[in-house]
Coordinates of C-alpha atoms in Angstrom, one line a residue:
M1365 CA -48.8 178.2 73.6
T1366 CA -47.3 180.8 75.9
G1367 CA -43.8 180.1 74.7
I1368 CA -44.9 180.5 71.0
S1369 CA -46.8 183.8 71.8
N1370 CA -43.7 185.1 73.6
S1371 CA -41.4 184.1 70.8
L1372 CA -43.7 185.7 68.2
V1373 CA -43.8 189.0 70.2
Y1374 CA -40.0 188.9 70.4
W1375 CA -39.6 188.4 66.6
R1376 CA -42.3 191.0 65.9
N1377 CA -40.4 193.6 67.9
G1378 CA -37.0 192.5 66.8
F1379 CA -37.2 191.5 63.2
D1380 CA -40.3 192.7 61.5
S1381 CA -38.6 195.9 60.7
D1382 CA -35.5 196.5 58.5
S1383 CA -34.6 199.6 60.3
E1384 CA -31.1 199.7 61.7
S1385 CA -32.5 201.9 64.6
D1386 CA -33.5 198.6 66.3
L1387 CA -29.9 197.9 67.0
S1388 CA -29.2 201.3 68.4
D1389 CA -29.4 200.0 72.0
E1390 CA -27.2 196.9 71.5
R1391 CA -23.9 196.9 73.4
V1392 CA -21.0 196.6 71.1
P1393 CA -18.0 194.7 72.7
A1394 CA -15.2 197.0 73.8
S1395 CA -12.7 194.8 71.8
I1396 CA -14.3 195.8 68.5
K1397 CA -15.5 199.3 69.4
P1398 CA -13.3 202.2 67.9
E1399 CA -11.8 204.5 70.4
E1400 CA -13.5 207.8 70.4
G1401 CA -11.3 210.8 69.7
S1402 CA -8.5 208.8 68.2
Q1403 CA -6.6 210.4 65.2
P1404 CA -5.2 208.4 62.4
T1405 CA -1.4 208.5 62.3
A1406 CA 0.9 207.7 59.4
D1407 CA 2.5 204.3 59.8
K1408 CA 6.2 204.3 58.8
T1409 CA 6.5 200.7 57.6
F1410 CA 4.3 198.1 55.8
L1411 CA 4.8 195.7 58.7
S1412 CA 3.2 198.2 61.0
L1413 CA 0.2 198.2 58.7
Q1414 CA 0.2 194.4 58.8
L1415 CA 0.3 194.3 62.6
S1416 CA -2.2 197.1 63.0
P1417 CA -4.8 196.6 65.7
D1418 CA -7.4 198.0 63.4
L1419 CA -7.2 194.9 61.3
K1420 CA -8.0 192.7 64.3
Q1421 CA -10.9 194.9 65.2
A1422 CA -12.3 194.8 61.8
D1423 CA -12.0 191.0 61.7
A1424 CA -13.7 190.7 65.1
A1425 CA -16.5 193.0 63.9
S1426 CA -17.0 191.1 60.7
N1427 CA -17.1 187.7 62.5
A1428 CA -19.7 189.2 65.0
Y1429 CA -21.6 190.6 62.1
Q1430 CA -21.8 187.2 60.4
E1431 CA -22.8 185.5 63.7
C1432 CA -25.7 187.9 64.2
N1433 CA -26.7 187.5 60.5
S1434 CA -26.7 183.6 61.1
Q1435 CA -28.9 183.9 64.2
I1436 CA -31.2 186.2 62.5
E1437 CA -31.6 183.7 59.6
K1438 CA -32.3 180.9 62.1
L1439 CA -34.9 182.9 63.9
L1440 CA -36.6 183.9 60.6
D1441 CA -36.8 180.2 59.7
K1442 CA -38.2 179.3 63.0
R1443 CA -40.7 182.1 62.6
K1444 CA -41.6 180.9 59.2
T1445 CA -42.2 177.3 60.5
I1446 CA -44.2 178.6 63.4
N1447 CA -46.3 180.7 61.2
C1448 CA -47.0 177.7 59.0
E1449 CA -48.0 175.6 62.1
L1450 CA -50.2 178.5 63.4
N1451 CA -52.0 178.6 60.1
S1452 CA -52.4 174.9 60.0
H1453 CA -53.9 174.8 63.6
R1454 CA -56.1 177.8 62.9
K1455 CA -57.6 176.0 59.8
R1456 CA -58.1 172.8 61.9
Q1457 CA -59.6 174.9 64.7
K1458 CA -62.1 176.4 62.2
V1459 CA -63.0 172.9 61.0
F1460 CA -63.8 171.8 64.7
E1461 CA -65.6 175.0 65.3
E1462 CA -68.0 174.3 62.3
E1463 CA -68.3 170.7 63.6
I1464 CA -69.3 171.9 67.1
K1465 CA -71.9 174.2 65.7
T1466 CA -73.4 171.4 63.5
I1467 CA -73.6 169.0 66.4
E1468 CA -75.1 171.6 68.6
R1469 CA -77.8 172.4 66.0
Q1470 CA -78.6 168.7 65.7
Q1471 CA -78.6 168.2 69.4
K1472 CA -80.8 171.2 69.9
A1473 CA -83.3 170.0 67.3
K1474 CA -83.4 166.6 68.9
I1475 CA -83.8 168.0 72.5
E1476 CA -86.6 170.5 71.5
A1477 CA -88.4 167.7 69.6
T1478 CA -89.0 166.0 73.0
G1479 CA -90.6 169.2 74.3
I1480 CA -87.6 170.2 76.4
S1481 CA -86.4 173.7 75.6
W1482 CA -82.8 174.6 75.2
E1483 CA -82.9 176.8 78.2
L1484 CA -84.2 173.9 80.3
W1485 CA -81.6 171.5 79.0
S1486 CA -78.9 174.1 79.9
E1487 CA -80.2 174.3 83.4
Y1488 CA -80.2 170.5 83.7
R1489 CA -76.7 170.2 82.4
K1490 CA -75.5 172.8 84.9
F1491 CA -77.1 170.9 87.7
A1492 CA -75.4 167.5 86.5
A1493 CA -72.0 169.4 86.2
D1494 CA -72.4 170.8 89.8
I1495 CA -73.0 167.4 91.2
A1496 CA -70.1 165.9 89.3
K1497 CA -67.8 168.6 90.8
V1498 CA -68.7 167.8 94.4
Q1499 CA -65.6 166.6 96.3
K1500 CA -65.9 162.9 96.9
G1501 CA -64.1 160.7 99.3
T1502 CA -62.1 157.5 98.6
C1503 CA -64.0 154.6 97.1
R1504 CA -65.8 152.9 100.0
H1505 CA -66.7 149.8 98.2
R1506 CA -66.9 148.2 94.7
E1507 CA -69.8 146.0 94.2
R1508 CA -70.2 143.5 91.2
F1509 CA -73.5 142.4 89.9
D1510 CA -74.1 139.3 88.0
V1511 CA -75.6 141.0 84.9
C1512 CA -74.1 142.4 81.7
D1513 CA -76.5 145.2 80.9
A1514 CA -75.7 148.8 82.0
N1515 CA -78.7 150.3 80.0
D1516 CA -81.1 150.2 82.9
S1517 CA -80.9 152.2 86.2
Y1518 CA -79.0 151.0 89.2
Y1519 CA -82.3 150.8 91.1
H1520 CA -83.3 147.9 88.8
Y1521 CA -80.5 145.8 90.2
D1522 CA -80.8 147.0 93.7
P1523 CA -84.5 147.5 94.6
Q1524 CA -85.1 149.8 97.5
L1525 CA -81.3 150.3 97.5
Q1526 CA -81.2 147.4 100.1
R1527 CA -77.9 146.1 98.9
F1528 CA -76.2 149.5 99.2
L1529 CA -77.8 150.3 102.5
K1530 CA -76.6 147.1 104.0
L1531 CA -73.1 147.7 102.8
Q1532 CA -73.0 151.2 104.1
E1533 CA -75.3 151.2 107.0
S1534 CA -72.4 152.1 109.4
Y1535 CA -71.9 155.3 107.4
L1536 CA -75.5 156.5 106.9
F1537 CA -77.3 158.5 109.6
G1538 CA -79.6 160.6 107.4
D1539 CA -77.0 163.3 106.8
K1540 CA -74.7 161.6 104.5
S1541 CA -74.9 161.8 100.7
W1542 CA -73.4 159.4 98.2
L1543 CA -72.4 159.0 94.6
C1544 CA -72.5 155.7 92.7
E1545 CA -70.5 155.4 89.5
R1546 CA -71.6 152.3 87.5
V1547 CA -70.0 150.7 84.4
L1548 CA -70.2 147.7 82.4
A1549 CA -66.7 146.4 82.0
Y1550 CA -65.3 144.5 79.1
T1551 CA -62.4 142.2 78.5
K1552 CA -59.7 143.1 75.9
E1553 CA -61.4 140.8 73.5
G1554 CA -64.7 143.1 73.9
N1555 CA -66.7 140.6 75.9
P1556 CA -68.8 141.9 78.9
M1557 CA -67.2 140.8 82.1
G1558 CA -69.4 142.4 84.8
Y1559 CA -71.5 145.3 85.9
Y1560 CA -69.7 147.3 88.5
A1561 CA -70.7 150.0 90.9
D1562 CA -68.3 152.2 93.0
Y1563 CA -69.7 154.1 96.0
Y1564 CA -68.3 157.4 97.3
H1565 CA -69.2 159.6 100.1
L1566 CA -69.8 163.2 99.0
Y1567 CA -68.4 166.2 101.0
N1568 CA -70.1 169.7 101.0
L1569 CA -72.9 168.8 98.8
G1570 CA -74.7 172.0 99.6
N1571 CA -76.4 174.1 102.2
D1572 CA -79.7 173.3 104.0
S1573 CA -81.8 174.9 101.3
K1574 CA -84.2 172.8 99.2
W1575 CA -83.2 171.8 95.7
S1576 CA -85.8 174.1 94.2
E1577 CA -84.2 177.1 96.0
N1578 CA -80.8 176.1 94.7
Y1579 CA -82.0 175.5 91.1
P1580 CA -85.4 177.4 90.8
N1581 CA -85.3 177.8 86.9
L1582 CA -84.6 174.1 86.5
Y1583 CA -87.6 172.8 88.3
L1584 CA -89.9 175.7 87.1
L1585 CA -89.0 174.9 83.5
A1586 CA -89.2 171.2 83.9
K1587 CA -92.7 171.3 85.5
K1588 CA -93.8 173.7 82.7
A1589 CA -92.6 171.4 80.1
G1590 CA -94.2 168.4 81.8
G1591 CA -97.5 170.3 82.2
E1592 CA -97.4 170.9 78.4
G1593 CA -97.2 167.2 77.8
S1594 CA -93.5 166.5 77.5
S1595 CA -92.9 162.9 78.6
A1596 CA -89.1 163.6 78.5
A1597 CA -89.6 166.5 80.9
L1598 CA -91.4 164.2 83.3
D1599 CA -88.5 161.7 83.0
M1600 CA -86.2 164.5 83.9
L1601 CA -88.2 165.4 87.0
V1602 CA -88.0 161.7 88.0
A1603 CA -84.2 161.7 87.6
L1604 CA -83.9 164.9 89.6
P1605 CA -84.0 165.1 93.5
D1606 CA -87.4 166.1 94.9
E1607 CA -87.6 169.8 94.7
N1608 CA -88.8 170.1 98.3
K1609 CA -86.0 168.0 99.8
D1610 CA -82.6 169.2 101.1
P1611 CA -79.5 167.8 99.7
D1612 CA -78.6 165.6 102.7
G1613 CA -79.4 162.0 102.3
S1614 CA -79.1 161.9 98.5
F1615 CA -77.9 159.0 96.3
F1616 CA -76.6 160.0 92.9
E1617 CA -76.2 157.6 90.0
F1618 CA -73.6 158.2 87.3
G1619 CA -73.2 155.8 84.5
D1620 CA -70.7 155.3 81.6
Q1621 CA -72.0 153.5 78.5
D1622 CA -68.5 153.2 76.8
Q1623 CA -66.7 149.8 76.6
V1624 CA -63.7 150.1 79.0
S1625 CA -61.3 147.8 80.6
L1626 CA -61.5 147.4 84.3
G1627 CA -59.1 149.7 86.0
T1628 CA -59.3 152.5 83.4
S1629 CA -59.6 156.0 84.8
L1630 CA -63.2 157.1 84.5
S1631 CA -63.4 160.1 86.7
E1632 CA -64.4 162.3 83.7
R1633 CA -66.4 159.8 81.7
F1634 CA -69.5 159.5 83.9
S1635 CA -72.8 161.2 83.2
F1636 CA -75.6 161.9 85.6
V1637 CA -78.3 159.3 85.4
A1638 CA -80.7 159.5 88.4
S1639 CA -81.0 160.5 92.1
Y1640 CA -82.7 158.7 95.0
N1641 CA -83.6 159.6 98.5
L1642 CA -81.8 157.4 101.0
R1643 CA -84.4 158.2 103.6
N1644 CA -87.3 157.0 101.5
P1645 CA -86.1 155.1 98.4
E1646 CA -88.6 154.6 95.7
S1647 CA -88.5 153.2 92.2
P1648 CA -88.5 155.5 89.2
V1649 CA -92.0 154.0 88.3
E1650 CA -93.3 154.9 91.8
K1651 CA -91.9 158.3 91.7
R1652 CA -93.3 158.9 88.1
K1653 CA -96.8 158.1 89.4
R1654 CA -96.4 160.3 92.4
L1655 CA -95.2 163.3 90.3
I1656 CA -98.1 162.8 87.9
A1657 CA -100.6 163.0 90.7
A1658 CA -98.9 165.9 92.5
L1659 CA -98.4 168.0 89.4
G1660 CA -101.8 167.1 87.9
L1661 CA -100.2 165.7 84.7
R1662 CA -101.6 163.2 82.2
A1663 CA -101.3 159.6 83.3
D1664 CA -100.2 158.5 79.8
Q1665 CA -97.1 160.6 79.8

């Protein structure tokens, strides 16, 4: 786009005006530039006229003029083509802009119907994006589970995270945090071939502050919505880390529901699903009951 912008600026400055003043600064080659102060003299013979340097200068100037004219025509054609392409892309951009607005309106309506405000949803999305941006180490281990359903949480297939802790016990001393990327992989024919989980150590997850101090509005709005009877807001609190815990010792689950071939780059295709405390793992069901009791919420939420 930069190249196009520069070209448009160049053409606007150089060719949008028909004024000949734009050419005043151009350097005319000395071979075709008339000598200043020269006085015409009477040639004695026709041959001298035929061999006059003036004719060569005139031919050179004419050729140079035609070359400039040819280049101008080419540039004008390019500008016309680029203008057409720009108009086409602007129209397509407008279509996508309207599509984005429509999707956002629909999404907002669906989210608010669950009792989650758009402000709360934005805070949650910010939290998920922040976790996804945390620098992660090389893949420590890839684990395959003998199931073909990725619609449930990782905890369902690894209760109390025993399988993970056993694999990574040499790395976990209470101050390590991990990320699990899980995916249901398919063959080229579209048949499920396995449920895979990749584990990564996270670097510089955060300071020693509690989660509620790092994301005060997120927890405040989630508890408020949960207190007003939103089951979805309670689910959000279950998925989030405990507000009174610090970031160390966290286990974040990211999942991808798309059908992909094993080996496909998935670094930007995962979404935050849930978090667990490695120091005291508990199931989503247990955590939900604990939050209902702690926050004084309805048991049927």
